Short mmCIF file of C-alpha atoms and ligand atoms in Angstrom, two decimals:
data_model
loop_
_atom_site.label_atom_id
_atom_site.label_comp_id
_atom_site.label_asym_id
_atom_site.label_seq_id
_atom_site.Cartn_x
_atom_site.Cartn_y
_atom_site.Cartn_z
CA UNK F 1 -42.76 115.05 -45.18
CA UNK F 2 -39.73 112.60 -45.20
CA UNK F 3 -36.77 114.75 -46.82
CA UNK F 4 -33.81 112.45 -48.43
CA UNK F 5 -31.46 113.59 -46.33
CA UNK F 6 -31.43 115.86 -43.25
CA UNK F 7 -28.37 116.89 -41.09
CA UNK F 8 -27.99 115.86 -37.35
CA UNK F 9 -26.64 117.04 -34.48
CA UNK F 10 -24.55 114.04 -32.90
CA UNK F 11 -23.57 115.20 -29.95
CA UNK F 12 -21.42 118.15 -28.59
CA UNK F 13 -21.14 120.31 -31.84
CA UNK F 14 -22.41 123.39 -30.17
CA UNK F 15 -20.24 123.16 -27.48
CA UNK F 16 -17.21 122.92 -29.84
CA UNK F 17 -17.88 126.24 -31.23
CA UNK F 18 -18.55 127.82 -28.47
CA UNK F 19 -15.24 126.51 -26.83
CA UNK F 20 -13.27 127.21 -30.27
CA UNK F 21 -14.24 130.83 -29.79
CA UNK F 22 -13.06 130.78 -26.44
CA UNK F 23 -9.71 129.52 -27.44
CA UNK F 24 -9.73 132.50 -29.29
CA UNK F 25 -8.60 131.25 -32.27
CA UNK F 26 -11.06 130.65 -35.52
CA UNK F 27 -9.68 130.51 -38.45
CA UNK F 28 -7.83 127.34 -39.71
CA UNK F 29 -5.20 124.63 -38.91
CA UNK F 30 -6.16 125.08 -34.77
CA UNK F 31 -6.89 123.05 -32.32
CA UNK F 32 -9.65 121.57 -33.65
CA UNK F 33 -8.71 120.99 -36.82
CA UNK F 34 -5.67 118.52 -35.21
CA UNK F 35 -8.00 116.74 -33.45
CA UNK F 36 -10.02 115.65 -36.68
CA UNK F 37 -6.98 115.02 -38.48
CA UNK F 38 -5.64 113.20 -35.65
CA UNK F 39 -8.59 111.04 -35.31
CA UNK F 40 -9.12 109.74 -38.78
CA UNK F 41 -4.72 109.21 -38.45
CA UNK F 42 -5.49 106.98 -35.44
CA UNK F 43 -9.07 105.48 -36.78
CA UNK F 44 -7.89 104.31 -39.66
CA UNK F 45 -4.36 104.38 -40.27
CA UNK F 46 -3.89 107.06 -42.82
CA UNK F 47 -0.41 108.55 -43.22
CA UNK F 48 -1.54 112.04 -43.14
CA UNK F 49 -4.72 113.97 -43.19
CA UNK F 50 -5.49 117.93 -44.27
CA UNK F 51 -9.10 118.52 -43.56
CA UNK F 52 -10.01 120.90 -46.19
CA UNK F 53 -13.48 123.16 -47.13
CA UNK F 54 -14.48 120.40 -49.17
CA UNK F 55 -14.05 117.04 -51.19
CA UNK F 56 -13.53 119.15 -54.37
CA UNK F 57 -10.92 121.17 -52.82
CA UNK F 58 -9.17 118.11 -51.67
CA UNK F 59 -9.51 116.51 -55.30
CA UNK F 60 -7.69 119.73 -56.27
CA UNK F 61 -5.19 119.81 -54.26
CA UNK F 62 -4.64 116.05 -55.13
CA UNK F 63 -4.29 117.43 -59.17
CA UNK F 64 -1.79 120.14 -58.21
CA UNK F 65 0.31 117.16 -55.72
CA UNK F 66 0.37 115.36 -58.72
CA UNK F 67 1.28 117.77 -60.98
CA UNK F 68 -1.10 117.47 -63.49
CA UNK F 69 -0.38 119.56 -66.83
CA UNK F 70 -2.29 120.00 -70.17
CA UNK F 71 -2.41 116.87 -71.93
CA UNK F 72 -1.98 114.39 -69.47
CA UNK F 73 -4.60 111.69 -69.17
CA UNK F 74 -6.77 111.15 -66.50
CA UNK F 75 -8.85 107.85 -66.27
CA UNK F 76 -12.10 107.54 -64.01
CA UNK F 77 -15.76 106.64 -64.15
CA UNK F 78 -18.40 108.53 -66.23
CA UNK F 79 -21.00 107.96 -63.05
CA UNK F 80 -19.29 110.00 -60.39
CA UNK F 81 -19.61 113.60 -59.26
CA UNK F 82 -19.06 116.76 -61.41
CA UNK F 83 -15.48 117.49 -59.31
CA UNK F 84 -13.78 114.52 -59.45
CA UNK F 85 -12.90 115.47 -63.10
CA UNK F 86 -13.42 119.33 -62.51
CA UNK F 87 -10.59 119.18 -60.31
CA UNK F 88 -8.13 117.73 -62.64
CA UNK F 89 -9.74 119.69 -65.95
CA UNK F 90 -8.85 122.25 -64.03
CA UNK F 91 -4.71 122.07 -64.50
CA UNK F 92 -5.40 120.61 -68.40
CA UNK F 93 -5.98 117.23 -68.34
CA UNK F 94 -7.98 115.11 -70.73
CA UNK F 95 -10.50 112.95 -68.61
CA UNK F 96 -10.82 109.38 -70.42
CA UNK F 97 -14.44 107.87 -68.82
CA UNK F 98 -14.60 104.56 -68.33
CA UNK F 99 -17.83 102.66 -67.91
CA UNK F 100 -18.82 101.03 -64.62
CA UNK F 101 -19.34 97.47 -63.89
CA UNK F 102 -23.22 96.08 -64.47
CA UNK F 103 -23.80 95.21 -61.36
CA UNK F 104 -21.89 97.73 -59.18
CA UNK F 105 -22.01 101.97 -59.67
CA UNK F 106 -18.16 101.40 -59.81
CA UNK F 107 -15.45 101.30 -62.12
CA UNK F 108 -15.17 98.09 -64.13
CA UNK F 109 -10.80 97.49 -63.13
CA UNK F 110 -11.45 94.21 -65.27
CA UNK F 111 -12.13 96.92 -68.54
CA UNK F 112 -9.90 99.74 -68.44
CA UNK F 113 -6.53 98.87 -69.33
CA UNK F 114 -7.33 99.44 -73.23
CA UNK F 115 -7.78 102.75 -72.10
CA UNK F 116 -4.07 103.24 -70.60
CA UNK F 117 -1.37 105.47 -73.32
CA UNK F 118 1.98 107.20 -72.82
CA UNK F 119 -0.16 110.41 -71.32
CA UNK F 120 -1.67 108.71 -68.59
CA UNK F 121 -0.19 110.09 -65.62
CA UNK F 122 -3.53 108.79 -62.95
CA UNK F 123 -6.62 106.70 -62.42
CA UNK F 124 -9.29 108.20 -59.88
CA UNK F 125 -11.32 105.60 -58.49
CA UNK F 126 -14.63 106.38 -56.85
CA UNK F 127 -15.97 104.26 -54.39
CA UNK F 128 -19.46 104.81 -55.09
CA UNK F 129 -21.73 105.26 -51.98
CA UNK F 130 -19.40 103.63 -49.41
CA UNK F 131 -18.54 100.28 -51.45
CA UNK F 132 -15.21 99.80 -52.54
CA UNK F 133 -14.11 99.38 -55.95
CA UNK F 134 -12.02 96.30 -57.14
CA UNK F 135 -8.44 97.62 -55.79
CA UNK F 136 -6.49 94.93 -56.86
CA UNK F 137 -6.85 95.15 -60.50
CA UNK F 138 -6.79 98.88 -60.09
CA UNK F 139 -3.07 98.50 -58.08
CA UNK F 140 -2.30 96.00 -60.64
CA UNK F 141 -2.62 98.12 -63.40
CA UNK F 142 -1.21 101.02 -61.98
CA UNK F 143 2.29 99.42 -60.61
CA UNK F 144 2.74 98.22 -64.40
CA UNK F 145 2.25 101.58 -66.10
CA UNK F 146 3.57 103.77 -63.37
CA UNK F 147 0.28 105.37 -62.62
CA UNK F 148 -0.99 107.53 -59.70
CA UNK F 149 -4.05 106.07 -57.67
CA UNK F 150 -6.04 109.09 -56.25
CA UNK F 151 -9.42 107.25 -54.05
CA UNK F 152 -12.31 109.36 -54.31
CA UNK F 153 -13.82 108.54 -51.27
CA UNK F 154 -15.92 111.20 -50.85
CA UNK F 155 -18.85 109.34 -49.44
CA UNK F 156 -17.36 105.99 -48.00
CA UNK F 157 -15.95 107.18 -44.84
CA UNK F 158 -15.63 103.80 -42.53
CA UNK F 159 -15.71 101.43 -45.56
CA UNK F 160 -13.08 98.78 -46.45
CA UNK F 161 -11.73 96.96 -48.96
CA UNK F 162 -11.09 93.57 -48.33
CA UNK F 163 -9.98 94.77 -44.32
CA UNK F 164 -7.94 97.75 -45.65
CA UNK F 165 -9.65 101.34 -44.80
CA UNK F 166 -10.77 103.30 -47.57
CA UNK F 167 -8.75 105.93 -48.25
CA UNK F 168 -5.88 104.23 -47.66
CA UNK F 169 -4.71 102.19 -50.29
CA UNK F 170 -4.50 105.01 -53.04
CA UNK F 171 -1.37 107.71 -53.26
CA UNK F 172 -4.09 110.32 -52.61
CA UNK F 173 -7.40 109.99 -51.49
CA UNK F 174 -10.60 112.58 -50.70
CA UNK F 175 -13.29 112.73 -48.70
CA UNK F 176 -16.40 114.94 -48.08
CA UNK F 177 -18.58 116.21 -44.31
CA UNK F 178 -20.76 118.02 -46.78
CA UNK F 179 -24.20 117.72 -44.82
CA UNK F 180 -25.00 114.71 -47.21
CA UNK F 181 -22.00 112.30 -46.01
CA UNK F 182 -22.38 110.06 -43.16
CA UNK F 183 -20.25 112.36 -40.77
CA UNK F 184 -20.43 116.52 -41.94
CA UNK F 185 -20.55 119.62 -40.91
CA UNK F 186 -21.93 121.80 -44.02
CA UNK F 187 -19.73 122.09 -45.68
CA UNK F 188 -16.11 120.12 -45.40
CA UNK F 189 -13.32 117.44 -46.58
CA UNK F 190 -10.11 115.99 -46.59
CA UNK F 191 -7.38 114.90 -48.26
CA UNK F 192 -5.19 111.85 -47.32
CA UNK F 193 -2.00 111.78 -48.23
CA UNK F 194 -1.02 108.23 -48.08
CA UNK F 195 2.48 108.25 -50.01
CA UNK F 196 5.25 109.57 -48.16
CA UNK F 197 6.88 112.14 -50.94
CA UNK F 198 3.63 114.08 -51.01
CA UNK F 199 3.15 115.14 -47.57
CA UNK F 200 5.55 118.01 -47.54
CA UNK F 201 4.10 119.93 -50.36
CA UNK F 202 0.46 119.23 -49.37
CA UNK F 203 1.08 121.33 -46.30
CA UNK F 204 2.38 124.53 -48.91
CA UNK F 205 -0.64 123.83 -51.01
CA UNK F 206 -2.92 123.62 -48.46
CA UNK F 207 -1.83 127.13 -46.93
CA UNK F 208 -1.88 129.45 -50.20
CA UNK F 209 1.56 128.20 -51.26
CA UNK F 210 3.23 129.34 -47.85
CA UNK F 211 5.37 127.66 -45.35
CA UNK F 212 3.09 128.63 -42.82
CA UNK F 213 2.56 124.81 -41.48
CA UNK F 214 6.65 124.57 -41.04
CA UNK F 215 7.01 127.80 -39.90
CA UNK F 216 4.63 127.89 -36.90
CA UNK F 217 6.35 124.11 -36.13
CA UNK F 218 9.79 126.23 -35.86
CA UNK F 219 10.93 124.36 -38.40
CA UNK F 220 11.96 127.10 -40.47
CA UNK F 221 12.52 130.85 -39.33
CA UNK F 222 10.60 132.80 -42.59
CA UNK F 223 7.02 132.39 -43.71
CA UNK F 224 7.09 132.49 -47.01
CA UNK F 225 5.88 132.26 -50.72
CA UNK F 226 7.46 128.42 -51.80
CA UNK F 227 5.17 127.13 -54.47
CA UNK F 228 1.65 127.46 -55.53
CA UNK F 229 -1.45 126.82 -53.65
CA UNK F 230 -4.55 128.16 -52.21
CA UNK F 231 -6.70 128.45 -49.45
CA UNK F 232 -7.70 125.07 -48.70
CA UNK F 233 -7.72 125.44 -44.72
CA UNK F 234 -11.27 125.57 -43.22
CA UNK F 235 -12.30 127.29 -40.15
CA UNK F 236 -12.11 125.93 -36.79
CA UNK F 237 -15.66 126.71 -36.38
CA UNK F 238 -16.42 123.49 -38.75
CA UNK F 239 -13.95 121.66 -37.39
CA UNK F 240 -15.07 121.95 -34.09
CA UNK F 241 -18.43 121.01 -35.50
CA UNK F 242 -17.28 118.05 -37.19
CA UNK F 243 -15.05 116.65 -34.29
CA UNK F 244 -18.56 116.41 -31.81
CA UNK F 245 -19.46 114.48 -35.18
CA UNK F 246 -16.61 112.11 -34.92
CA UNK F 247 -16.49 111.23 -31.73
CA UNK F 248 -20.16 109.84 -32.02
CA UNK F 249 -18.96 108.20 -35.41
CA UNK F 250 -19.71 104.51 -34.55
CA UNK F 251 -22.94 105.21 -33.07
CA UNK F 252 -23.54 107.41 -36.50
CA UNK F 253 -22.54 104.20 -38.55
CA UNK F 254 -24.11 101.64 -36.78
CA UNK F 255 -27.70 103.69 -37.26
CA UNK F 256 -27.16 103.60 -40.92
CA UNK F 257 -26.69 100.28 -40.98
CA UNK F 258 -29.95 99.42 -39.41
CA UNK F 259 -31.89 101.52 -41.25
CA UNK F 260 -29.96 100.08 -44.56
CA UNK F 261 -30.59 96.45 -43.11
CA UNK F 262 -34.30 97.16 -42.41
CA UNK F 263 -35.04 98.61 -45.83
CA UNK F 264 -32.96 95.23 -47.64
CA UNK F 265 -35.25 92.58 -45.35
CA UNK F 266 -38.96 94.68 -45.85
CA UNK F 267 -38.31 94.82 -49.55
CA UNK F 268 -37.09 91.30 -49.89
CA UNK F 269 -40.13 89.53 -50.50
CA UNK F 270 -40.73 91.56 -53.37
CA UNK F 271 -40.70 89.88 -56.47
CA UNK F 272 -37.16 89.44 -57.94
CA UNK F 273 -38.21 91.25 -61.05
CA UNK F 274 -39.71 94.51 -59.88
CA UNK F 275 -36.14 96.01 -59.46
CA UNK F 276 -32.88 95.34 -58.57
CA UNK F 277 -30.32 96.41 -55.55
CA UNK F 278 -26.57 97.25 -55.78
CA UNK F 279 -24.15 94.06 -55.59
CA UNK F 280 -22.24 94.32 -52.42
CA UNK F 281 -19.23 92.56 -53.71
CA UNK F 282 -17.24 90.10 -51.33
CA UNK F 283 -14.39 92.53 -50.97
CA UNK F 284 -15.88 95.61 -50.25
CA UNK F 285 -17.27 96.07 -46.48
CA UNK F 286 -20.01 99.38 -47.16
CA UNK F 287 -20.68 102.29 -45.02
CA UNK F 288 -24.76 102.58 -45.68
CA UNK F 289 -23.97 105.43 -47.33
CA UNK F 290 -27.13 104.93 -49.63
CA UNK F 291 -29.87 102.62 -50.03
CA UNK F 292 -30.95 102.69 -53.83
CA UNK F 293 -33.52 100.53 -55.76
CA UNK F 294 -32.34 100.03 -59.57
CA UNK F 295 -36.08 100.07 -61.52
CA UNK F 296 -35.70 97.29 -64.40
CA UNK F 297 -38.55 98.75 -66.91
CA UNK F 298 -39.22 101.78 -68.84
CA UNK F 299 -40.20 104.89 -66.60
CA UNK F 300 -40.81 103.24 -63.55
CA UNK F 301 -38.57 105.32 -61.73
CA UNK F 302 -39.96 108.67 -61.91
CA UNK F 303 -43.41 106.60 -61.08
CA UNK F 304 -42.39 105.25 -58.44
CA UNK F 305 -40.44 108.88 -57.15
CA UNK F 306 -43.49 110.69 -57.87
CA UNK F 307 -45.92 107.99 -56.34
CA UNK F 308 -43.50 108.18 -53.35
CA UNK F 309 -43.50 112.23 -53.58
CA UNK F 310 -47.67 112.03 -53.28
CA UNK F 311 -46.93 109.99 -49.41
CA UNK F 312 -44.85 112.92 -48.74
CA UNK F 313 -41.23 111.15 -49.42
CA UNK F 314 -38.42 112.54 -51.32
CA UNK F 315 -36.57 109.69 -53.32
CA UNK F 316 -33.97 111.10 -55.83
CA UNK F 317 -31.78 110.33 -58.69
CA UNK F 318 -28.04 110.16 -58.54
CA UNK F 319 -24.95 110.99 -60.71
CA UNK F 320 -25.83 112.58 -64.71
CA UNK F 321 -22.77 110.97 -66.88
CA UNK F 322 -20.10 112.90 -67.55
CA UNK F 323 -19.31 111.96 -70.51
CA UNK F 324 -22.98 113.14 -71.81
CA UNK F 325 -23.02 116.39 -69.52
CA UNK F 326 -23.92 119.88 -71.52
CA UNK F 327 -19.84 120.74 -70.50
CA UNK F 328 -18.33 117.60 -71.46
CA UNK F 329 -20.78 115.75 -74.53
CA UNK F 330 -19.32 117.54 -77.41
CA UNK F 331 -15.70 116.83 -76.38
CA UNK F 332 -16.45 113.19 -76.09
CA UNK F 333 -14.82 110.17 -78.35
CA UNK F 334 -15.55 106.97 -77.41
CA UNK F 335 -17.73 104.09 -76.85
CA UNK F 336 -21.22 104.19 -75.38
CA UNK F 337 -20.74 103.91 -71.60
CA UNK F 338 -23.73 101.41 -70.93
CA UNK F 339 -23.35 100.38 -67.76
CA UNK F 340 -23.18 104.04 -66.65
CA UNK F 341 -26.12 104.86 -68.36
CA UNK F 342 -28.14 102.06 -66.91
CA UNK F 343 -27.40 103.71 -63.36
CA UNK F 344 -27.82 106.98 -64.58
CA UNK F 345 -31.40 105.94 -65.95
CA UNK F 346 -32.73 103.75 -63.47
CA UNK F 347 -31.21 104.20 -59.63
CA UNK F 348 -33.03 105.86 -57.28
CA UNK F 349 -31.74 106.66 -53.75
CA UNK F 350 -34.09 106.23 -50.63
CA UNK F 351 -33.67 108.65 -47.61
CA UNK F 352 -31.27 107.34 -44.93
CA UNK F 353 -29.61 109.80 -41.81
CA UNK F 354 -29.68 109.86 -38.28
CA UNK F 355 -33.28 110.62 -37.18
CA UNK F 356 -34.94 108.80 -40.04
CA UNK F 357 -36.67 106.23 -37.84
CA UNK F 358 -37.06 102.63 -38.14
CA UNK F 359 -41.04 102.57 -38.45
CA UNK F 360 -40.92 105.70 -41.05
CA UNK F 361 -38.43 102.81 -43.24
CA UNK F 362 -41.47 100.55 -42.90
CA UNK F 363 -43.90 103.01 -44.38
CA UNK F 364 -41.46 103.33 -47.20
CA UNK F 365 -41.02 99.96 -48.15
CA UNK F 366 -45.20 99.71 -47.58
CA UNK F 367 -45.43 102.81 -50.17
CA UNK F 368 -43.02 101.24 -52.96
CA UNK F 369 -44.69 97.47 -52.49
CA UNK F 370 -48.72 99.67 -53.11
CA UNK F 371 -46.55 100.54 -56.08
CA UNK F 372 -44.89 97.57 -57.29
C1 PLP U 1 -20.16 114.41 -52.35
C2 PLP U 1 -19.15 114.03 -53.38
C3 PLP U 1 -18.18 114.93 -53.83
C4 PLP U 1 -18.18 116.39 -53.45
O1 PLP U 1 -17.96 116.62 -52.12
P1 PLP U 1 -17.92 118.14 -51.61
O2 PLP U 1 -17.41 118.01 -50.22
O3 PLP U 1 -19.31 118.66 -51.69
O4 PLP U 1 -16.99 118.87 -52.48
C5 PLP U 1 -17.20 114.49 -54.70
N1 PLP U 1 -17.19 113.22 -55.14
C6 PLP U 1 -18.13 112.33 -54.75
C7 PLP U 1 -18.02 110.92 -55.25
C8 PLP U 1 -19.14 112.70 -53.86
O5 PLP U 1 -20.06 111.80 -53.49
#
């Protein structure tokens, strides 16, 4: 049985626990915890970093940093996971979902500006299984109507966009170790905080509203209430986790990208018509977060999952549109969102993680060519 995904141990996880225990401290904001925060600071230049239980705490943090309240607008991509509009539906705002380009699972920059009013107060960008979407237009359009850029970066950890890091071109940005990201531990995130004037008041968020962060600096000589927040600190038992993770993180990357690579070349000779793959565009450097074949006809994708599922090999489905989900549908005014829909319809996600192994990519590719 080939799973789609399966968590590794990279290197000295264990140890990490079992040394955060001795430090005898467990819960959050420890010793650990710096050195994960540090290391993506260092790695790739990001002002500041909060390591959090999750990309959808992050993403709420990022609403309450922004202050989002009822009414304001909040524009993003229909094909992208349930919390990056959860978070912000959660302090009142109207989501406005725009389509994503044809070619790309990302936000089409060159067609959103129509959707821009006096209520917009953000535009969340995902960058869709490590590729980066088309920052330029996205800064462009943001610097003219005084909008916020949050990244949702969940899954692109060590991507780029046109040489810039990920994660740090945005006011905000998030990103997710749940077991399914390139680099995890369970459960886990992070939120960047890229612009200056936010830093501060992450910090109170990120401890319950509290001064805690300042206070245990000596900065100030009360803990107290300041502002609202919640607990968004994990434990230093993930942290430790995830730092034996990161220090392994180029040797996790450069895997992927073989077993991305070996996939692309063994299905190349296929004809050009039996499906399609995702346009890398020239800006966007990926992070092989995911390998997916777009299907061009009818139901050939669940065919070809469940003739893959009879070898034994779990391929799956991605994002449902949000803009057609049971929570959202009846709420919805707007155009079709066919680009989105196509994706929704017709991409189907290969497995790809650490011990997946170079010959088991072959049998793959051998199973989807008996079916092509
Ligand atoms: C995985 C993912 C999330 C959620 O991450 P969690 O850490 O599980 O909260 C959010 N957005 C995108 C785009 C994701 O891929």
């Amino acid at each position: 049985m080939l799973p789609f995904n399966k968590p590794c141990i990279a290197g000295n996880e264990m140890n990490y626990i079992s040394d955060a225990i001795q430090r005898g401290k467990i819960s959050g904001n420890g010793y650990y915890t710096e050195k994960c925060q540090s290391f993506f600071e260092n790695k790739f230049g990001f002002n500041k970093v909060l390591l959090t239980h999750s990309c959808t705490d992050a993403l709420e943090m990022a609403a309450i940093l922004l202050n989002i309240v009822e009414g304001d607008e909040v524009i993003m991509s229909t094909y992208t996971y349930v919390s990056t509009a959860n978070a912000f539906v959660l302090r009142g705002a109207k989501i406005i979902f725009a389509d994503t380009e044809k070619y790309t699972p990302n936000i089409d920059a060159n067609n959103l500006a129509h959707l821009i009013t006096k209520k917009t107060k953000a535009i969340v960008v995902t960058h869709y299984g490590g590729i980066a979407v088309n920052m330029q237009v996205i800064l462009e359009l943001a610097a003219e109507h005084h909008l916020f850029i949050v990244e949702d970066a969940a899954a692109a950890i060590g991507a780029y966009y046109n040489g810039l890091p990920v994660g740090s071109i945005g006011h905000l940005a998030t990103f997710s170790f749940h077991e399914t990201k390139n680099v995890q531990c369970g459960e886990g995130g992070m939120l960047v905080i890229n612009d200056e004037r936010f830093i501060a008041r992450a910090e109170i968020i990120w401890e319950k509203g509290t001064n805690r962060a300042a206070f245990s600096r000596n900065e100030v000589n009360r803990y107290e209430w300041v502002d609202i927040g919640s607990s968004f600190t994990p434990s230093e038992l993930n942290a430790a986790f995830l730092f034996g993770q990161l220090e392994n993180f180029d040797y996790l990357q450069s895997v992927r990208a073989k077993q991305w690579e070996t996939y692309r070349s063994n299905l190349a000779e296929m004809t050009p018509n039996a499906f399609r793959l995702i346009k890398i565009p020239h800006y966007a450097a990926q992070n092989h977060h995911v390998f997916a074949l777009l299907t061009t006809f009818g139901d050939a994708r669940e065919n070809l999952s469940k003739h893959l599922l009879e070898s034994g090999i779990l391929a799956v489905s991605h994002y449902q549109c949000l803009h057609k989900s049971p929570y959202f549908h009846k709420q919805y005014v707007g155009p079709e969102l066919p680009n989105s829909i196509d994706f929704e319809q017709n991409l189907l996600r290969l497995p790809i993680y650490p011990d997946l192994k170079l010959d088991e990519i072959i049998t793959i590719c051998d199973r989807i060519k008996s079916f092509f």
